[in-house]
mmCIF file of C-alpha atoms in Angstrom:
data_model
loop_
_atom_site.group_PDB
_atom_site.id
_atom_site.type_symbol
_atom_site.label_atom_id
_atom_site.label_comp_id
_atom_site.label_asym_id
_atom_site.label_seq_id
_atom_site.Cartn_x
_atom_site.Cartn_y
_atom_site.Cartn_z
ATOM 1 C CA UNK A 99 81.298 9.088 140.292
ATOM 2 C CA UNK A 100 82.726 11.544 137.869
ATOM 3 C CA UNK A 101 85.620 10.522 135.630
ATOM 4 C CA UNK A 102 88.048 12.964 133.990
ATOM 5 C CA UNK A 103 89.249 12.161 130.598
ATOM 6 C CA UNK A 104 93.025 13.042 130.273
ATOM 7 C CA UNK A 105 94.314 13.970 126.965
ATOM 8 C CA UNK A 106 97.857 14.177 125.332
ATOM 9 C CA UNK A 107 98.458 15.611 122.000
ATOM 10 C CA UNK A 108 101.224 13.922 120.273
ATOM 11 C CA UNK A 109 101.758 16.869 117.836
ATOM 12 C CA UNK A 110 101.803 19.761 120.209
ATOM 13 C CA UNK A 111 102.931 18.479 123.635
ATOM 14 C CA UNK A 112 106.587 17.655 124.309
ATOM 15 C CA UNK A 113 107.384 14.038 124.656
ATOM 16 C CA UNK A 114 110.496 13.518 122.226
ATOM 17 C CA UNK A 115 113.792 13.357 123.891
ATOM 18 C CA UNK A 116 116.174 15.613 121.825
ATOM 19 C CA UNK A 117 119.614 17.214 122.038
ATOM 20 C CA UNK A 118 120.387 20.600 120.470
ATOM 21 C CA UNK A 119 123.708 21.364 118.982
ATOM 22 C CA UNK A 120 124.744 23.423 121.988
ATOM 23 C CA UNK A 121 124.089 20.111 124.026
ATOM 24 C CA UNK A 122 120.903 20.990 125.972
ATOM 25 C CA UNK A 123 118.707 17.965 126.315
ATOM 26 C CA UNK A 124 114.892 18.640 126.281
ATOM 27 C CA UNK A 125 111.601 17.200 125.612
ATOM 28 C CA UNK A 126 110.102 18.532 122.406
ATOM 29 C CA UNK A 127 106.825 17.914 120.587
ATOM 30 C CA UNK A 128 106.592 16.601 116.874
ATOM 31 C CA UNK A 129 105.796 20.172 115.659
ATOM 32 C CA UNK A 130 108.725 21.528 117.865
ATOM 33 C CA UNK A 131 111.110 19.042 116.312
ATOM 34 C CA UNK A 132 110.381 19.736 112.836
ATOM 35 C CA UNK A 133 110.178 23.571 113.223
ATOM 36 C CA UNK A 134 113.445 23.601 115.028
ATOM 37 C CA UNK A 135 115.100 20.727 113.252
ATOM 38 C CA UNK A 136 118.231 22.834 112.004
ATOM 39 C CA UNK A 137 119.058 23.509 115.851
ATOM 40 C CA UNK A 138 118.769 19.911 116.554
ATOM 41 C CA UNK A 139 121.823 17.556 117.015
ATOM 42 C CA UNK A 140 119.859 14.408 117.701
ATOM 43 C CA UNK A 141 116.489 12.716 118.565
ATOM 44 C CA UNK A 142 117.009 10.437 121.400
ATOM 45 C CA UNK A 143 115.253 7.628 123.093
ATOM 46 C CA UNK A 144 115.862 5.319 125.982
ATOM 47 C CA UNK A 145 117.301 2.602 123.628
ATOM 48 C CA UNK A 146 118.460 2.997 120.048
ATOM 49 C CA UNK A 147 115.659 1.352 118.417
ATOM 50 C CA UNK A 148 113.241 3.931 120.206
ATOM 51 C CA UNK A 149 115.220 6.698 118.686
ATOM 52 C CA UNK A 150 114.967 5.201 115.330
ATOM 53 C CA UNK A 151 111.315 4.606 115.568
ATOM 54 C CA UNK A 152 110.562 8.332 116.401
ATOM 55 C CA UNK A 153 112.983 9.422 113.364
ATOM 56 C CA UNK A 154 110.828 7.137 111.133
ATOM 57 C CA UNK A 155 107.692 8.943 112.346
ATOM 58 C CA UNK A 156 109.207 12.116 111.721
ATOM 59 C CA UNK A 157 110.288 11.328 108.224
ATOM 60 C CA UNK A 158 106.983 9.865 107.495
ATOM 61 C CA UNK A 159 105.598 13.214 108.382
ATOM 62 C CA UNK A 160 107.872 15.182 106.369
ATOM 63 C CA UNK A 161 107.313 12.720 103.431
ATOM 64 C CA UNK A 162 103.733 13.592 103.523
ATOM 65 C CA UNK A 163 103.649 17.032 104.268
ATOM 66 C CA UNK A 164 106.166 18.605 101.552
ATOM 67 C CA UNK A 165 104.882 19.132 98.176
ATOM 68 C CA UNK A 166 107.609 17.492 96.214
ATOM 69 C CA UNK A 167 106.571 18.554 92.929
ATOM 70 C CA UNK A 168 107.766 16.813 89.667
ATOM 71 C CA UNK A 169 111.442 16.726 90.618
ATOM 72 C CA UNK A 170 111.583 15.494 94.281
ATOM 73 C CA UNK A 171 115.620 15.684 94.304
ATOM 74 C CA UNK A 172 115.601 19.339 93.330
ATOM 75 C CA UNK A 173 112.801 19.933 96.137
ATOM 76 C CA UNK A 174 115.212 18.150 98.627
ATOM 77 C CA UNK A 175 118.168 19.834 97.214
ATOM 78 C CA UNK A 176 116.603 23.219 97.821
ATOM 79 C CA UNK A 177 115.490 22.249 101.294
ATOM 80 C CA UNK A 178 118.965 21.051 102.281
ATOM 81 C CA UNK A 179 120.606 24.219 100.903
ATOM 82 C CA UNK A 180 117.943 26.326 102.711
ATOM 83 C CA UNK A 181 118.871 24.821 105.954
ATOM 84 C CA UNK A 182 115.203 24.723 107.253
ATOM 85 C CA UNK A 183 112.306 22.549 106.664
ATOM 86 C CA UNK A 184 109.226 24.323 105.016
ATOM 87 C CA UNK A 185 107.353 24.838 108.194
ATOM 88 C CA UNK A 186 104.158 26.216 106.571
ATOM 89 C CA UNK A 187 103.607 22.907 104.485
ATOM 90 C CA UNK A 188 104.363 20.923 107.485
ATOM 91 C CA UNK A 189 102.023 22.874 109.932
ATOM 92 C CA UNK A 190 99.204 22.534 107.427
ATOM 93 C CA UNK A 191 99.611 18.979 107.057
ATOM 94 C CA UNK A 192 99.902 18.456 110.906
ATOM 95 C CA UNK A 193 96.685 20.610 111.376
ATOM 96 C CA UNK A 194 94.915 18.267 108.965
ATOM 97 C CA UNK A 195 95.758 15.161 111.158
ATOM 98 C CA UNK A 196 95.252 16.736 114.562
ATOM 99 C CA UNK A 197 92.383 14.850 115.985
ATOM 100 C CA UNK A 198 93.771 11.442 115.210
ATOM 101 C CA UNK A 199 97.183 12.524 116.976
ATOM 102 C CA UNK A 200 95.339 13.206 120.391
ATOM 103 C CA UNK A 201 95.842 10.357 122.757
ATOM 104 C CA UNK A 202 93.564 9.958 125.602
ATOM 105 C CA UNK A 203 94.676 8.125 128.716
#
């Protein structure tokens, strides 16, 4: 008997319910949400606590991925004014955790 091991990568495969600023609802990956955050109105969930939990994971990734330097408030102000997260830093961090984020069924 042969078994097929299925795999699901939490970073690259869409699983996060989201709504864009133009009202479109879709599933997005972690990397997609973080790369397109400026065009998103909300991260959703079946219940509010699910959305909250997903947002906490995204915040944790942002916190770990970004080089905050000696003045984190200045770094955040710069990111906020720029209107976009530093995707290169985030992609580098996500690449470093790629294997643990793969969930086998």
